[in-house]
């Protein structure tokens, strides 16, 4: 949704026509396979190949970017461009978080290289990633910084492009006047160049901005302001003129823009109630969209045509047009437009007095509208269903929908009011800042005067000293040096402070991002675990059923195989549970409590009671176990995993003895040990066993998931402590860990 909004304001960011330039790609591939020796050429070729594939075939783009990554890594070459390209692929796939992540890496990489222009470009790209996600503050920071950098480096055109992005951010926040200001700045600048495609884009943006004073989509019932419509029309027409000037080699890319401009002109004419002229423009736009096979734009134009035909009273033609639009929106899963098209269809059916049919469509429309967050769309759906319920005299329903309509409308109003308020607040803040700046200037002026006066006094003193007081002269020189050093140091501190506050800002942004990502990850893990377990249960149940139903028919070998299936699915279920527990350790568990280890061990002994009894395990638990500051459920997991491992990896013929003891009582920490007399672990594996899924023994001998020790390590590290072990093969193993003393 946000991406859609952003693109609506800035065509420069949307995917243009996706036509592969086959000859270029072919010759690049040839170059790649012939230049096996020259690394730099290969890298440059790979970069071009990926760039050429990005908008047409992301799979190939990803394929070549993988090679690029390996190539740069093995030859120790810069990977900045790789990060940048992979970011662009994710952008194309609308994988926004990855787009942001890779752009961030590209930015850091270029910054480290000190490549200023590339840094500014990467910053712009990161800004776009933020803008797509609606992170306006972050995006605005990026665009402002890259704009400054571009200006400093003399790349005014790129700086102006940043202004365009800033303009689009204003438009997103409904600050139309501010948005227009930025766009106009860009237009003025570009008018001196012959960059027609950029000029056309800017005109499109300005036109859209003026048109948005009236609501972007046709079908909006707001009474339009003629002045704004004229301005919009003027800019769209100007944009079309620029489109005609665009050189042939970039023309294919400009076709999309041309169709958008034609469609926009048509929409303005629809607003002006000049329906016939509008239809003419829609036809031209449709023609181009079909040629470049842009499904979304084809559907949108059919939708607009349907609306215009309805206005003209050509109801059957309107119905035909909307029947062409809706299926495409459905295929693209473009919920807002599905709802809008259904509403238009219902409107047409009402005109044709087919109320029942219209009512059914409105019902669908209402159901679908529940999937969107766009209040305007919800409002449309409610309007539709209220109208048909009334027409069919289902007054009770009509009343309920009417109430819902009113509440949605109120929310829209409230949001608009809030936006107005923030806009006003922002304006006030800017004014306040300006006043402050003025005050600061006056103050600086005063300080300067004082400084000048001071230096005159010093000069006088120095003359005097020159005349006889040599000592004073000496002091003066010293003082001068000193002042310079102080000035230098102050400047350094100032710079460091600036850097620090920038880092702080970035850090808090990162923190916020991480919080969101963590939350998403947690949700994802729970859902994934749940979804994975259900087919596993089916596999296990059906393999057991199969065995039971064919008890007499199956050979022993078959039964054994089915048993394998059932066992493996059970094991996988256990692994998923373990994995889920593992992923939950880092969640915020609330404050730590005072926990008695003796209590924890009671719980663990209960949990493991059956295996302790069956295997005749002897648990030797120390009397003095103390209390720690932690979370009881985490500690139970920790002790249980280690004790269960001690039992599991026992020597088959010996009695298993597990000892739990304290080995060191410090002021703040206590060291515990859990020792067994089992099979032991070779020294070379001491570190690796703490890695997730790392197992030393086969599943046929010892069941397990390989997550237990990784979980133990995570738990201990959660409290900032350590876990380690001593072991001797054939004799036994002791695990040690520290915990915070209560
Ligand atoms: P799991 O027990 O599910 O296999 P863990 O992460 O708990 O996974 O342990 C990883 C591996 O470390 C085990 O597979 C085993 O090879 C080894 N290991 C762990 N604890 C012991 C122990 N007390 N004695 C011998 N080997 C052990």
mmCIF file with all atom_site columns, C-alpha atoms in Angstrom, residues 208-376:
data_model
loop_
_atom_site.group_PDB
_atom_site.id
_atom_site.type_symbol
_atom_site.label_atom_id
_atom_site.label_alt_id
_atom_site.label_comp_id
_atom_site.label_asym_id
_atom_site.label_entity_id
_atom_site.label_seq_id
_atom_site.pdbx_PDB_ins_code
_atom_site.Cartn_x
_atom_site.Cartn_y
_atom_site.Cartn_z
_atom_site.occupancy
_atom_site.B_iso_or_equiv
_atom_site.pdbx_formal_charge
_atom_site.auth_seq_id
_atom_site.auth_comp_id
_atom_site.auth_asym_id
_atom_site.auth_atom_id
_atom_site.pdbx_PDB_model_num
ATOM 1   C CA . UNK A 1 208 ? -0.466  14.756  -9.989  1.00 0.00 ? 208 UNK A CA 1
ATOM 2   C CA . UNK A 1 209 ? 0.093   17.042  -7.027  1.00 0.00 ? 209 UNK A CA 1
ATOM 3   C CA . UNK A 1 210 ? -2.396  19.592  -8.370  1.00 0.00 ? 210 UNK A CA 1
ATOM 4   C CA . UNK A 1 211 ? -4.810  16.838  -9.255  1.00 0.00 ? 211 UNK A CA 1
ATOM 5   C CA . UNK A 1 212 ? -4.461  15.371  -5.785  1.00 0.00 ? 212 UNK A CA 1
ATOM 6   C CA . UNK A 1 213 ? -6.009  18.522  -4.377  1.00 0.00 ? 213 UNK A CA 1
ATOM 7   C CA . UNK A 1 214 ? -9.077  16.948  -5.941  1.00 0.00 ? 214 UNK A CA 1
ATOM 8   C CA . UNK A 1 215 ? -8.355  13.305  -5.002  1.00 0.00 ? 215 UNK A CA 1
ATOM 9   C CA . UNK A 1 216 ? -6.242  11.215  -7.334  1.00 0.00 ? 216 UNK A CA 1
ATOM 10  C CA . UNK A 1 217 ? -8.701  8.602   -8.501  1.00 0.00 ? 217 UNK A CA 1
ATOM 11  C CA . UNK A 1 218 ? -11.661 9.406   -10.648 1.00 0.00 ? 218 UNK A CA 1
ATOM 12  C CA . UNK A 1 219 ? -14.810 8.328   -8.924  1.00 0.00 ? 219 UNK A CA 1
ATOM 13  C CA . UNK A 1 220 ? -14.213 10.801  -6.142  1.00 0.00 ? 220 UNK A CA 1
ATOM 14  C CA . UNK A 1 221 ? -17.267 12.959  -5.647  1.00 0.00 ? 221 UNK A CA 1
ATOM 15  C CA . UNK A 1 222 ? -15.477 16.035  -4.320  1.00 0.00 ? 222 UNK A CA 1
ATOM 16  C CA . UNK A 1 223 ? -16.299 19.171  -6.261  1.00 0.00 ? 223 UNK A CA 1
ATOM 17  C CA . UNK A 1 224 ? -13.087 20.052  -8.091  1.00 0.00 ? 224 UNK A CA 1
ATOM 18  C CA . UNK A 1 225 ? -11.455 23.458  -8.051  1.00 0.00 ? 225 UNK A CA 1
ATOM 19  C CA . UNK A 1 226 ? -11.100 24.686  -11.606 1.00 0.00 ? 226 UNK A CA 1
ATOM 20  C CA . UNK A 1 227 ? -7.836  26.505  -10.957 1.00 0.00 ? 227 UNK A CA 1
ATOM 21  C CA . UNK A 1 228 ? -6.104  23.372  -9.733  1.00 0.00 ? 228 UNK A CA 1
ATOM 22  C CA . UNK A 1 229 ? -7.455  21.302  -12.583 1.00 0.00 ? 229 UNK A CA 1
ATOM 23  C CA . UNK A 1 230 ? -6.146  23.823  -15.115 1.00 0.00 ? 230 UNK A CA 1
ATOM 24  C CA . UNK A 1 231 ? -2.718  23.711  -13.516 1.00 0.00 ? 231 UNK A CA 1
ATOM 25  C CA . UNK A 1 232 ? -2.742  19.909  -13.484 1.00 0.00 ? 232 UNK A CA 1
ATOM 26  C CA . UNK A 1 233 ? -3.755  19.792  -17.150 1.00 0.00 ? 233 UNK A CA 1
ATOM 27  C CA . UNK A 1 234 ? -1.094  22.308  -18.091 1.00 0.00 ? 234 UNK A CA 1
ATOM 28  C CA . UNK A 1 235 ? 1.648   20.205  -16.514 1.00 0.00 ? 235 UNK A CA 1
ATOM 29  C CA . UNK A 1 236 ? 0.443   16.882  -17.881 1.00 0.00 ? 236 UNK A CA 1
ATOM 30  C CA . UNK A 1 237 ? 0.308   18.354  -21.397 1.00 0.00 ? 237 UNK A CA 1
ATOM 31  C CA . UNK A 1 238 ? 3.773   19.816  -20.932 1.00 0.00 ? 238 UNK A CA 1
ATOM 32  C CA . UNK A 1 239 ? 4.972   16.392  -19.801 1.00 0.00 ? 239 UNK A CA 1
ATOM 33  C CA . UNK A 1 240 ? 3.541   14.837  -22.958 1.00 0.00 ? 240 UNK A CA 1
ATOM 34  C CA . UNK A 1 241 ? 5.400   17.400  -25.020 1.00 0.00 ? 241 UNK A CA 1
ATOM 35  C CA . UNK A 1 242 ? 8.654   16.482  -23.307 1.00 0.00 ? 242 UNK A CA 1
ATOM 36  C CA . UNK A 1 243 ? 7.922   12.804  -23.894 1.00 0.00 ? 243 UNK A CA 1
ATOM 37  C CA . UNK A 1 244 ? 7.908   13.437  -27.617 1.00 0.00 ? 244 UNK A CA 1
ATOM 38  C CA . UNK A 1 245 ? 11.413  14.924  -27.397 1.00 0.00 ? 245 UNK A CA 1
ATOM 39  C CA . UNK A 1 246 ? 12.931  11.921  -25.675 1.00 0.00 ? 246 UNK A CA 1
ATOM 40  C CA . UNK A 1 247 ? 15.683  10.308  -27.736 1.00 0.00 ? 247 UNK A CA 1
ATOM 41  C CA . UNK A 1 248 ? 15.001  6.960   -29.349 1.00 0.00 ? 248 UNK A CA 1
ATOM 42  C CA . UNK A 1 249 ? 17.304  4.864   -27.219 1.00 0.00 ? 249 UNK A CA 1
ATOM 43  C CA . UNK A 1 250 ? 15.510  5.691   -24.006 1.00 0.00 ? 250 UNK A CA 1
ATOM 44  C CA . UNK A 1 251 ? 12.078  5.758   -25.588 1.00 0.00 ? 251 UNK A CA 1
ATOM 45  C CA . UNK A 1 252 ? 10.973  2.291   -24.503 1.00 0.00 ? 252 UNK A CA 1
ATOM 46  C CA . UNK A 1 253 ? 11.338  3.367   -20.891 1.00 0.00 ? 253 UNK A CA 1
ATOM 47  C CA . UNK A 1 254 ? 9.399   6.534   -21.457 1.00 0.00 ? 254 UNK A CA 1
ATOM 48  C CA . UNK A 1 255 ? 6.368   4.737   -22.909 1.00 0.00 ? 255 UNK A CA 1
ATOM 49  C CA . UNK A 1 256 ? 5.094   3.869   -19.483 1.00 0.00 ? 256 UNK A CA 1
ATOM 50  C CA . UNK A 1 257 ? 5.368   7.500   -18.471 1.00 0.00 ? 257 UNK A CA 1
ATOM 51  C CA . UNK A 1 258 ? 3.589   8.609   -21.632 1.00 0.00 ? 258 UNK A CA 1
ATOM 52  C CA . UNK A 1 259 ? 0.662   6.309   -20.963 1.00 0.00 ? 259 UNK A CA 1
ATOM 53  C CA . UNK A 1 260 ? 0.479   7.585   -17.375 1.00 0.00 ? 260 UNK A CA 1
ATOM 54  C CA . UNK A 1 261 ? 0.462   11.182  -18.612 1.00 0.00 ? 261 UNK A CA 1
ATOM 55  C CA . UNK A 1 262 ? -2.248  10.469  -21.195 1.00 0.00 ? 262 UNK A CA 1
ATOM 56  C CA . UNK A 1 263 ? -4.329  8.730   -18.551 1.00 0.00 ? 263 UNK A CA 1
ATOM 57  C CA . UNK A 1 264 ? -3.847  11.684  -16.209 1.00 0.00 ? 264 UNK A CA 1
ATOM 58  C CA . UNK A 1 265 ? -4.933  14.207  -18.860 1.00 0.00 ? 265 UNK A CA 1
ATOM 59  C CA . UNK A 1 266 ? -8.002  12.072  -19.436 1.00 0.00 ? 266 UNK A CA 1
ATOM 60  C CA . UNK A 1 267 ? -8.761  12.018  -15.714 1.00 0.00 ? 267 UNK A CA 1
ATOM 61  C CA . UNK A 1 268 ? -8.587  15.795  -15.500 1.00 0.00 ? 268 UNK A CA 1
ATOM 62  C CA . UNK A 1 269 ? -11.063 16.030  -18.399 1.00 0.00 ? 269 UNK A CA 1
ATOM 63  C CA . UNK A 1 270 ? -13.326 13.599  -16.555 1.00 0.00 ? 270 UNK A CA 1
ATOM 64  C CA . UNK A 1 271 ? -13.198 15.918  -13.543 1.00 0.00 ? 271 UNK A CA 1
ATOM 65  C CA . UNK A 1 272 ? -14.067 18.800  -15.866 1.00 0.00 ? 272 UNK A CA 1
ATOM 66  C CA . UNK A 1 273 ? -17.013 16.756  -17.149 1.00 0.00 ? 273 UNK A CA 1
ATOM 67  C CA . UNK A 1 274 ? -15.590 16.789  -20.664 1.00 0.00 ? 274 UNK A CA 1
ATOM 68  C CA . UNK A 1 275 ? -16.258 13.080  -21.000 1.00 0.00 ? 275 UNK A CA 1
ATOM 69  C CA . UNK A 1 276 ? -15.797 12.684  -24.758 1.00 0.00 ? 276 UNK A CA 1
ATOM 70  C CA . UNK A 1 277 ? -12.376 14.315  -24.779 1.00 0.00 ? 277 UNK A CA 1
ATOM 71  C CA . UNK A 1 278 ? -11.453 12.199  -21.768 1.00 0.00 ? 278 UNK A CA 1
ATOM 72  C CA . UNK A 1 279 ? -12.415 8.991   -23.581 1.00 0.00 ? 279 UNK A CA 1
ATOM 73  C CA . UNK A 1 280 ? -10.164 9.974   -26.495 1.00 0.00 ? 280 UNK A CA 1
ATOM 74  C CA . UNK A 1 281 ? -7.164  10.281  -24.174 1.00 0.00 ? 281 UNK A CA 1
ATOM 75  C CA . UNK A 1 282 ? -8.023  7.074   -22.331 1.00 0.00 ? 282 UNK A CA 1
ATOM 76  C CA . UNK A 1 283 ? -8.034  5.228   -25.669 1.00 0.00 ? 283 UNK A CA 1
ATOM 77  C CA . UNK A 1 284 ? -4.533  6.503   -26.492 1.00 0.00 ? 284 UNK A CA 1
ATOM 78  C CA . UNK A 1 285 ? -3.243  5.613   -23.029 1.00 0.00 ? 285 UNK A CA 1
ATOM 79  C CA . UNK A 1 286 ? -4.767  2.145   -23.285 1.00 0.00 ? 286 UNK A CA 1
ATOM 80  C CA . UNK A 1 287 ? -3.099  1.599   -26.607 1.00 0.00 ? 287 UNK A CA 1
ATOM 81  C CA . UNK A 1 288 ? 0.347   2.290   -25.195 1.00 0.00 ? 288 UNK A CA 1
ATOM 82  C CA . UNK A 1 289 ? -0.220  0.295   -22.030 1.00 0.00 ? 289 UNK A CA 1
ATOM 83  C CA . UNK A 1 290 ? -1.219  -2.696  -24.130 1.00 0.00 ? 290 UNK A CA 1
ATOM 84  C CA . UNK A 1 291 ? 1.902   -2.327  -26.255 1.00 0.00 ? 291 UNK A CA 1
ATOM 85  C CA . UNK A 1 292 ? 4.179   -2.310  -23.237 1.00 0.00 ? 292 UNK A CA 1
ATOM 86  C CA . UNK A 1 293 ? 2.011   -4.987  -21.596 1.00 0.00 ? 293 UNK A CA 1
ATOM 87  C CA . UNK A 1 294 ? 1.647   -3.221  -18.292 1.00 0.00 ? 294 UNK A CA 1
ATOM 88  C CA . UNK A 1 295 ? -1.257  -5.097  -16.727 1.00 0.00 ? 295 UNK A CA 1
ATOM 89  C CA . UNK A 1 296 ? -1.851  -2.729  -13.855 1.00 0.00 ? 296 UNK A CA 1
ATOM 90  C CA . UNK A 1 297 ? -2.050  0.291   -16.057 1.00 0.00 ? 297 UNK A CA 1
ATOM 91  C CA . UNK A 1 298 ? -4.360  -1.493  -18.540 1.00 0.00 ? 298 UNK A CA 1
ATOM 92  C CA . UNK A 1 299 ? -6.723  -2.373  -15.707 1.00 0.00 ? 299 UNK A CA 1
ATOM 93  C CA . UNK A 1 300 ? -6.672  1.140   -14.297 1.00 0.00 ? 300 UNK A CA 1
ATOM 94  C CA . UNK A 1 301 ? -7.543  2.653   -17.652 1.00 0.00 ? 301 UNK A CA 1
ATOM 95  C CA . UNK A 1 302 ? -10.446 0.230   -18.158 1.00 0.00 ? 302 UNK A CA 1
ATOM 96  C CA . UNK A 1 303 ? -11.646 1.241   -14.732 1.00 0.00 ? 303 UNK A CA 1
ATOM 97  C CA . UNK A 1 304 ? -11.451 4.938   -15.588 1.00 0.00 ? 304 UNK A CA 1
ATOM 98  C CA . UNK A 1 305 ? -13.242 4.317   -18.897 1.00 0.00 ? 305 UNK A CA 1
ATOM 99  C CA . UNK A 1 306 ? -16.026 2.495   -17.059 1.00 0.00 ? 306 UNK A CA 1
ATOM 100 C CA . UNK A 1 307 ? -16.481 5.449   -14.720 1.00 0.00 ? 307 UNK A CA 1
ATOM 101 C CA . UNK A 1 308 ? -16.559 7.931   -17.585 1.00 0.00 ? 308 UNK A CA 1
ATOM 102 C CA . UNK A 1 309 ? -19.031 5.840   -19.605 1.00 0.00 ? 309 UNK A CA 1
ATOM 103 C CA . UNK A 1 310 ? -21.242 5.594   -16.565 1.00 0.00 ? 310 UNK A CA 1
ATOM 104 C CA . UNK A 1 311 ? -21.224 9.380   -16.309 1.00 0.00 ? 311 UNK A CA 1
ATOM 105 C CA . UNK A 1 312 ? -22.224 9.533   -19.980 1.00 0.00 ? 312 UNK A CA 1
ATOM 106 C CA . UNK A 1 313 ? -25.087 7.135   -19.311 1.00 0.00 ? 313 UNK A CA 1
ATOM 107 C CA . UNK A 1 314 ? -23.601 4.492   -21.610 1.00 0.00 ? 314 UNK A CA 1
ATOM 108 C CA . UNK A 1 315 ? -24.265 1.830   -19.005 1.00 0.00 ? 315 UNK A CA 1
ATOM 109 C CA . UNK A 1 316 ? -23.744 -1.354  -21.001 1.00 0.00 ? 316 UNK A CA 1
ATOM 110 C CA . UNK A 1 317 ? -20.411 -0.129  -22.381 1.00 0.00 ? 317 UNK A CA 1
ATOM 111 C CA . UNK A 1 318 ? -19.447 0.873   -18.854 1.00 0.00 ? 318 UNK A CA 1
ATOM 112 C CA . UNK A 1 319 ? -20.280 -2.652  -17.696 1.00 0.00 ? 319 UNK A CA 1
ATOM 113 C CA . UNK A 1 320 ? -18.094 -4.140  -20.452 1.00 0.00 ? 320 UNK A CA 1
ATOM 114 C CA . UNK A 1 321 ? -15.197 -1.911  -19.440 1.00 0.00 ? 321 UNK A CA 1
ATOM 115 C CA . UNK A 1 322 ? -15.396 -2.764  -15.751 1.00 0.00 ? 322 UNK A CA 1
ATOM 116 C CA . UNK A 1 323 ? -15.580 -6.473  -16.591 1.00 0.00 ? 323 UNK A CA 1
ATOM 117 C CA . UNK A 1 324 ? -12.231 -6.038  -18.317 1.00 0.00 ? 324 UNK A CA 1
ATOM 118 C CA . UNK A 1 325 ? -10.690 -4.259  -15.331 1.00 0.00 ? 325 UNK A CA 1
ATOM 119 C CA . UNK A 1 326 ? -11.793 -6.334  -12.322 1.00 0.00 ? 326 UNK A CA 1
ATOM 120 C CA . UNK A 1 327 ? -10.233 -9.703  -13.299 1.00 0.00 ? 327 UNK A CA 1
ATOM 121 C CA . UNK A 1 328 ? -6.851  -8.056  -13.820 1.00 0.00 ? 328 UNK A CA 1
ATOM 122 C CA . UNK A 1 329 ? -6.993  -6.376  -10.417 1.00 0.00 ? 329 UNK A CA 1
ATOM 123 C CA . UNK A 1 330 ? -7.987  -9.720  -8.943  1.00 0.00 ? 330 UNK A CA 1
ATOM 124 C CA . UNK A 1 331 ? -5.069  -11.429 -10.611 1.00 0.00 ? 331 UNK A CA 1
ATOM 125 C CA . UNK A 1 332 ? -2.708  -8.737  -9.319  1.00 0.00 ? 332 UNK A CA 1
ATOM 126 C CA . UNK A 1 333 ? -4.372  -9.030  -5.903  1.00 0.00 ? 333 UNK A CA 1
ATOM 127 C CA . UNK A 1 334 ? -4.724  -5.257  -5.856  1.00 0.00 ? 334 UNK A CA 1
ATOM 128 C CA . UNK A 1 335 ? -7.342  -5.168  -3.123  1.00 0.00 ? 335 UNK A CA 1
ATOM 129 C CA . UNK A 1 336 ? -8.166  -1.465  -3.135  1.00 0.00 ? 336 UNK A CA 1
ATOM 130 C CA . UNK A 1 337 ? -8.858  -1.423  -6.833  1.00 0.00 ? 337 UNK A CA 1
ATOM 131 C CA . UNK A 1 338 ? -10.896 -4.664  -6.674  1.00 0.00 ? 338 UNK A CA 1
ATOM 132 C CA . UNK A 1 339 ? -13.180 -2.960  -4.166  1.00 0.00 ? 339 UNK A CA 1
ATOM 133 C CA . UNK A 1 340 ? -13.381 0.217   -6.228  1.00 0.00 ? 340 UNK A CA 1
ATOM 134 C CA . UNK A 1 341 ? -14.190 -1.671  -9.447  1.00 0.00 ? 341 UNK A CA 1
ATOM 135 C CA . UNK A 1 342 ? -16.890 -3.688  -7.730  1.00 0.00 ? 342 UNK A CA 1
ATOM 136 C CA . UNK A 1 343 ? -18.408 -0.475  -6.460  1.00 0.00 ? 343 UNK A CA 1
ATOM 137 C CA . UNK A 1 344 ? -18.490 1.000   -9.963  1.00 0.00 ? 344 UNK A CA 1
ATOM 138 C CA . UNK A 1 345 ? -20.048 -2.226  -11.251 1.00 0.00 ? 345 UNK A CA 1
ATOM 139 C CA . UNK A 1 346 ? -22.739 -1.965  -8.588  1.00 0.00 ? 346 UNK A CA 1
ATOM 140 C CA . UNK A 1 347 ? -23.326 1.701   -9.483  1.00 0.00 ? 347 UNK A CA 1
ATOM 141 C CA . UNK A 1 348 ? -23.819 0.697   -13.117 1.00 0.00 ? 348 UNK A CA 1
ATOM 142 C CA . UNK A 1 349 ? -26.225 -2.107  -12.166 1.00 0.00 ? 349 UNK A CA 1
ATOM 143 C CA . UNK A 1 350 ? -28.225 0.335   -10.032 1.00 0.00 ? 350 UNK A CA 1
ATOM 144 C CA . UNK A 1 351 ? -28.503 2.609   -13.060 1.00 0.00 ? 351 UNK A CA 1
ATOM 145 C CA . UNK A 1 352 ? -29.822 -0.449  -14.947 1.00 0.00 ? 352 UNK A CA 1
ATOM 146 C CA . UNK A 1 353 ? -32.279 -1.073  -12.066 1.00 0.00 ? 353 UNK A CA 1
ATOM 147 C CA . UNK A 1 354 ? -30.745 -4.499  -11.376 1.00 0.00 ? 354 UNK A CA 1
ATOM 148 C CA . UNK A 1 355 ? -30.812 -3.967  -7.618  1.00 0.00 ? 355 UNK A CA 1
ATOM 149 C CA . UNK A 1 356 ? -30.472 -7.535  -6.415  1.00 0.00 ? 356 UNK A CA 1
ATOM 150 C CA . UNK A 1 357 ? -27.442 -8.145  -8.598  1.00 0.00 ? 357 UNK A CA 1
ATOM 151 C CA . UNK A 1 358 ? -25.945 -4.834  -7.471  1.00 0.00 ? 358 UNK A CA 1
ATOM 152 C CA . UNK A 1 359 ? -26.585 -5.784  -3.848  1.00 0.00 ? 359 UNK A CA 1
ATOM 153 C CA . UNK A 1 360 ? -24.733 -9.091  -4.287  1.00 0.00 ? 360 UNK A CA 1
ATOM 154 C CA . UNK A 1 361 ? -21.760 -7.281  -5.800  1.00 0.00 ? 361 UNK A CA 1
ATOM 155 C CA . UNK A 1 362 ? -21.771 -4.767  -2.946  1.00 0.00 ? 362 UNK A CA 1
ATOM 156 C CA . UNK A 1 363 ? -21.736 -7.620  -0.454  1.00 0.00 ? 363 UNK A CA 1
ATOM 157 C CA . UNK A 1 364 ? -18.626 -9.038  -2.119  1.00 0.00 ? 364 UNK A CA 1
ATOM 158 C CA . UNK A 1 365 ? -17.175 -5.552  -2.226  1.00 0.00 ? 365 UNK A CA 1
ATOM 159 C CA . UNK A 1 366 ? -17.808 -5.122  1.507   1.00 0.00 ? 366 UNK A CA 1
ATOM 160 C CA . UNK A 1 367 ? -16.202 -8.470  2.361   1.00 0.00 ? 367 UNK A CA 1
ATOM 161 C CA . UNK A 1 368 ? -13.099 -7.690  0.293   1.00 0.00 ? 368 UNK A CA 1
ATOM 162 C CA . UNK A 1 369 ? -12.825 -4.218  1.787   1.00 0.00 ? 369 UNK A CA 1
ATOM 163 C CA . UNK A 1 370 ? -12.112 -5.843  5.164   1.00 0.00 ? 370 UNK A CA 1
ATOM 164 C CA . UNK A 1 371 ? -8.709  -6.808  3.823   1.00 0.00 ? 371 UNK A CA 1
ATOM 165 C CA . UNK A 1 372 ? -7.547  -3.271  3.219   1.00 0.00 ? 372 UNK A CA 1
ATOM 166 C CA . UNK A 1 373 ? -6.337  -0.584  5.577   1.00 0.00 ? 373 UNK A CA 1
ATOM 167 C CA . UNK A 1 374 ? -7.340  2.227   3.224   1.00 0.00 ? 374 UNK A CA 1
ATOM 168 C CA . UNK A 1 375 ? -10.199 4.053   4.876   1.00 0.00 ? 375 UNK A CA 1
ATOM 169 C CA . UNK A 1 376 ? -11.406 5.686   1.652   1.00 0.00 ? 376 UNK A CA 1
#
